[in-house]
CSV table of C-alpha atoms in Angstrom, one decimal:
chain,number,residue,atom,x,y,z
A,16,UNK,CA,-52.4,24.7,6.6
A,17,UNK,CA,-55.0,22.3,5.2
A,18,UNK,CA,-53.9,20.1,2.4
A,19,UNK,CA,-55.0,16.8,0.7
A,20,UNK,CA,-53.9,13.5,2.2
A,21,UNK,CA,-50.8,11.9,0.9
A,22,UNK,CA,-49.8,8.3,1.1
A,23,UNK,CA,-46.8,9.4,3.2
A,24,UNK,CA,-49.2,10.6,5.9
A,25,UNK,CA,-50.4,7.1,6.8
A,26,UNK,CA,-48.3,6.6,10.0
A,27,UNK,CA,-49.5,10.0,11.2
A,28,UNK,CA,-53.1,9.0,10.6
A,29,UNK,CA,-52.6,6.0,12.8
A,30,UNK,CA,-50.9,8.2,15.5
A,31,UNK,CA,-53.6,10.9,15.5
A,32,UNK,CA,-56.4,8.2,15.7
A,33,UNK,CA,-54.7,6.6,18.7
A,34,UNK,CA,-54.1,10.0,20.4
A,35,UNK,CA,-57.7,11.1,20.0
A,36,UNK,CA,-59.5,7.7,20.2
A,37,UNK,CA,-61.0,7.8,23.7
A,38,UNK,CA,-63.8,10.3,23.0
A,39,UNK,CA,-61.3,12.9,21.9
A,40,UNK,CA,-58.7,11.9,24.5
A,41,UNK,CA,-55.5,9.8,24.3
A,42,UNK,CA,-56.2,6.1,23.8
A,43,UNK,CA,-52.6,5.0,23.5
A,44,UNK,CA,-52.1,1.9,25.6
A,45,UNK,CA,-55.8,1.1,25.9
A,46,UNK,CA,-55.6,-1.8,23.4
A,47,UNK,CA,-53.0,-4.5,22.5
A,48,UNK,CA,-51.8,-2.2,19.7
A,49,UNK,CA,-52.0,1.5,19.2
A,50,UNK,CA,-52.8,0.8,15.6
A,51,UNK,CA,-56.0,-1.0,16.3
A,52,UNK,CA,-58.2,2.1,16.3
A,53,UNK,CA,-56.6,3.4,13.1
A,54,UNK,CA,-57.3,0.1,11.3
A,55,UNK,CA,-61.0,0.5,12.2
A,56,UNK,CA,-61.8,4.2,12.2
A,57,UNK,CA,-59.3,5.9,9.9
A,58,UNK,CA,-57.1,4.0,7.6
A,59,UNK,CA,-59.8,2.1,5.6
A,60,UNK,CA,-61.0,5.5,4.5
A,61,UNK,CA,-57.7,6.8,3.2
A,62,UNK,CA,-57.0,3.5,1.5
A,63,UNK,CA,-60.4,3.4,-0.3
A,64,UNK,CA,-61.1,7.1,-0.8
A,65,UNK,CA,-58.0,9.3,-0.4
A,66,UNK,CA,-59.7,12.0,-2.4
A,67,UNK,CA,-62.0,12.6,0.6
A,68,UNK,CA,-59.2,12.9,3.1
A,69,UNK,CA,-57.6,16.2,4.2
A,70,UNK,CA,-55.0,16.9,6.9
A,71,UNK,CA,-53.8,19.8,9.0
A,72,UNK,CA,-50.2,20.2,8.1
A,73,UNK,CA,-48.1,21.3,11.2
A,74,UNK,CA,-45.8,23.3,8.9
A,75,UNK,CA,-43.2,20.5,8.7
A,76,UNK,CA,-45.2,18.3,6.4
A,77,UNK,CA,-46.5,16.2,9.3
A,78,UNK,CA,-50.3,15.9,9.9
A,79,UNK,CA,-51.6,17.2,13.2
A,80,UNK,CA,-55.3,16.4,12.4
A,81,UNK,CA,-57.4,15.0,9.7
A,82,UNK,CA,-60.9,14.6,8.2
A,83,UNK,CA,-61.7,11.5,6.2
A,84,UNK,CA,-64.7,9.6,5.1
A,85,UNK,CA,-66.7,8.1,2.4
A,86,UNK,CA,-69.1,9.6,-0.2
A,87,UNK,CA,-71.2,6.4,-0.2
A,88,UNK,CA,-71.6,4.5,3.0
A,89,UNK,CA,-73.3,1.4,1.5
A,90,UNK,CA,-70.5,1.0,-1.0
A,91,UNK,CA,-67.9,1.5,1.7
A,92,UNK,CA,-69.5,-1.2,3.8
A,93,UNK,CA,-69.4,-3.7,1.0
A,94,UNK,CA,-65.7,-2.8,0.3
A,95,UNK,CA,-64.9,-3.1,4.0
A,96,UNK,CA,-66.5,-6.6,4.2
A,97,UNK,CA,-65.1,-7.9,0.9
A,98,UNK,CA,-61.6,-6.3,1.0
A,99,UNK,CA,-60.7,-4.6,4.2
A,100,UNK,CA,-61.6,-7.5,6.6
A,101,UNK,CA,-59.4,-10.0,4.6
A,102,UNK,CA,-56.6,-7.4,4.3
A,103,UNK,CA,-56.4,-6.9,8.0
A,104,UNK,CA,-57.2,-10.5,9.2
A,105,UNK,CA,-53.6,-11.3,10.1
A,106,UNK,CA,-53.2,-8.3,12.4
A,107,UNK,CA,-56.6,-7.8,13.9
A,108,UNK,CA,-56.9,-11.1,15.8
A,109,UNK,CA,-58.6,-12.3,19.0
A,110,UNK,CA,-56.6,-13.0,22.1
A,111,UNK,CA,-56.5,-9.8,24.1
A,112,UNK,CA,-59.7,-9.0,26.1
A,113,UNK,CA,-59.0,-5.3,25.8
A,114,UNK,CA,-59.6,-5.5,22.0
A,115,UNK,CA,-62.9,-7.5,22.1
A,116,UNK,CA,-65.4,-4.6,21.6
A,117,UNK,CA,-63.3,-3.0,18.9
A,118,UNK,CA,-62.8,-6.3,17.0
A,119,UNK,CA,-66.6,-6.9,17.2
A,120,UNK,CA,-67.2,-3.5,15.6
A,121,UNK,CA,-64.5,-4.2,13.0
A,122,UNK,CA,-66.1,-7.5,12.0
A,123,UNK,CA,-69.6,-5.9,11.7
A,124,UNK,CA,-69.3,-3.2,9.1
A,125,UNK,CA,-73.0,-3.5,8.4
A,126,UNK,CA,-73.5,-1.6,11.8
A,127,UNK,CA,-72.9,1.5,9.7
A,128,UNK,CA,-76.1,0.9,7.7
A,129,UNK,CA,-78.8,2.2,10.1
A,130,UNK,CA,-82.1,2.9,8.3
A,131,UNK,CA,-82.4,6.3,9.9
A,132,UNK,CA,-79.1,7.3,8.1
A,133,UNK,CA,-80.1,6.2,4.6
A,134,UNK,CA,-80.9,9.8,3.5
A,135,UNK,CA,-77.3,10.8,4.6
A,136,UNK,CA,-75.2,8.6,2.3
A,137,UNK,CA,-71.8,10.0,3.2
A,138,UNK,CA,-70.1,9.9,6.6
A,139,UNK,CA,-67.0,11.3,8.1
A,140,UNK,CA,-64.4,11.1,10.9
A,141,UNK,CA,-62.5,14.2,12.1
A,142,UNK,CA,-59.7,14.3,14.7
A,143,UNK,CA,-57.4,17.1,15.7
A,144,UNK,CA,-54.6,16.8,18.2
A,145,UNK,CA,-55.1,19.1,21.2
A,146,UNK,CA,-52.5,21.7,20.1
A,147,UNK,CA,-54.4,22.3,16.9
A,148,UNK,CA,-57.9,22.7,18.5
A,149,UNK,CA,-59.6,26.0,18.9
A,150,UNK,CA,-57.9,27.7,15.9
A,151,UNK,CA,-60.5,27.3,13.2
A,152,UNK,CA,-58.7,24.3,11.6
A,153,UNK,CA,-61.6,21.9,12.3
A,154,UNK,CA,-63.9,24.2,10.4
A,155,UNK,CA,-61.5,24.5,7.5
A,156,UNK,CA,-61.1,20.7,7.4
A,157,UNK,CA,-64.9,20.4,7.3
A,158,UNK,CA,-65.2,22.9,4.5
A,159,UNK,CA,-62.6,21.0,2.4
A,160,UNK,CA,-64.4,17.7,3.0
A,161,UNK,CA,-67.9,19.1,2.3
A,162,UNK,CA,-66.6,20.8,-0.9
A,163,UNK,CA,-65.3,17.4,-2.1
A,164,UNK,CA,-68.7,15.8,-1.4
A,165,UNK,CA,-70.5,18.6,-3.1
A,166,UNK,CA,-68.3,18.2,-6.2
A,167,UNK,CA,-69.1,14.4,-6.1
A,168,UNK,CA,-72.8,15.1,-6.1
A,169,UNK,CA,-73.5,13.9,-2.6
A,170,UNK,CA,-76.5,15.6,-1.0
A,171,UNK,CA,-76.0,14.9,2.8
A,172,UNK,CA,-73.5,13.6,5.3
A,173,UNK,CA,-73.7,12.1,8.7
A,174,UNK,CA,-71.3,11.2,11.6
A,175,UNK,CA,-71.4,9.2,14.7
A,176,UNK,CA,-69.8,10.2,17.9
A,177,UNK,CA,-69.4,9.3,21.6
A,178,UNK,CA,-72.1,11.1,23.5
A,179,UNK,CA,-69.7,12.1,26.3
A,180,UNK,CA,-67.6,14.2,23.8
A,181,UNK,CA,-69.4,17.4,24.6
A,182,UNK,CA,-66.8,19.7,22.9
A,183,UNK,CA,-67.1,17.8,19.6
A,184,UNK,CA,-70.9,17.9,19.8
A,185,UNK,CA,-70.9,21.7,20.3
A,186,UNK,CA,-68.5,22.0,17.3
A,187,UNK,CA,-70.8,20.0,15.0
A,188,UNK,CA,-73.8,22.0,16.1
A,189,UNK,CA,-72.0,25.3,15.3
A,190,UNK,CA,-71.3,23.8,11.8
A,191,UNK,CA,-75.0,23.2,11.1
A,192,UNK,CA,-75.3,19.5,12.0
A,193,UNK,CA,-78.5,18.4,13.6
A,194,UNK,CA,-79.3,15.3,15.7
A,195,UNK,CA,-80.6,12.2,13.9
A,196,UNK,CA,-82.6,9.9,16.2
A,197,UNK,CA,-81.6,6.3,15.8
A,198,UNK,CA,-82.2,3.0,17.7
A,199,UNK,CA,-78.4,2.8,18.4
A,200,UNK,CA,-78.0,3.8,22.0
A,201,UNK,CA,-74.2,3.5,22.0
A,202,UNK,CA,-73.5,6.5,19.8
A,203,UNK,CA,-75.0,9.9,18.9
A,204,UNK,CA,-75.6,10.6,15.2
A,205,UNK,CA,-75.7,14.0,13.5
A,206,UNK,CA,-76.2,15.0,9.9
A,207,UNK,CA,-76.5,17.9,7.6
A,208,UNK,CA,-76.9,18.9,4.0
A,209,UNK,CA,-73.7,19.2,2.0
């Protein structure tokens, strides 16, 4: 079942992000904390824009997947810089070499403001645990998210992904996303009309 995000889902969001954070594979144990990826790629979105977050409910009330994002990337970047960085300063600290790349990304929210993406003001993240994949739930999550963006008057959306995640790429293409050429060589970007 697809439902709106609830504040009680927060720990599950952290867990799902860690369990899918290595190009769709399990990233638990890769960093000093299994919460690191969630603090960068998932939780800021549900804190700032819970209205744009939806989950796959496993039938017991626990999320087994999610879609979340922002309707306005430039505004999200300003909020991330002004509010999220200070709010997480005590827990996202230097000291473990495994965390360096992620902490660099965390401290540079302006990396989200690529000129080639300006016409696609919204962006999203979607993650499903392996047991929920291949059942049409990702498509239903995307429909719920896009419906919310449409209601908010957002014309287009983009996403970034690891180029090696071939299954996700095929999924996005089936949903009408197209490649967006950028100068960023570390990620692949796709977009579509809402």
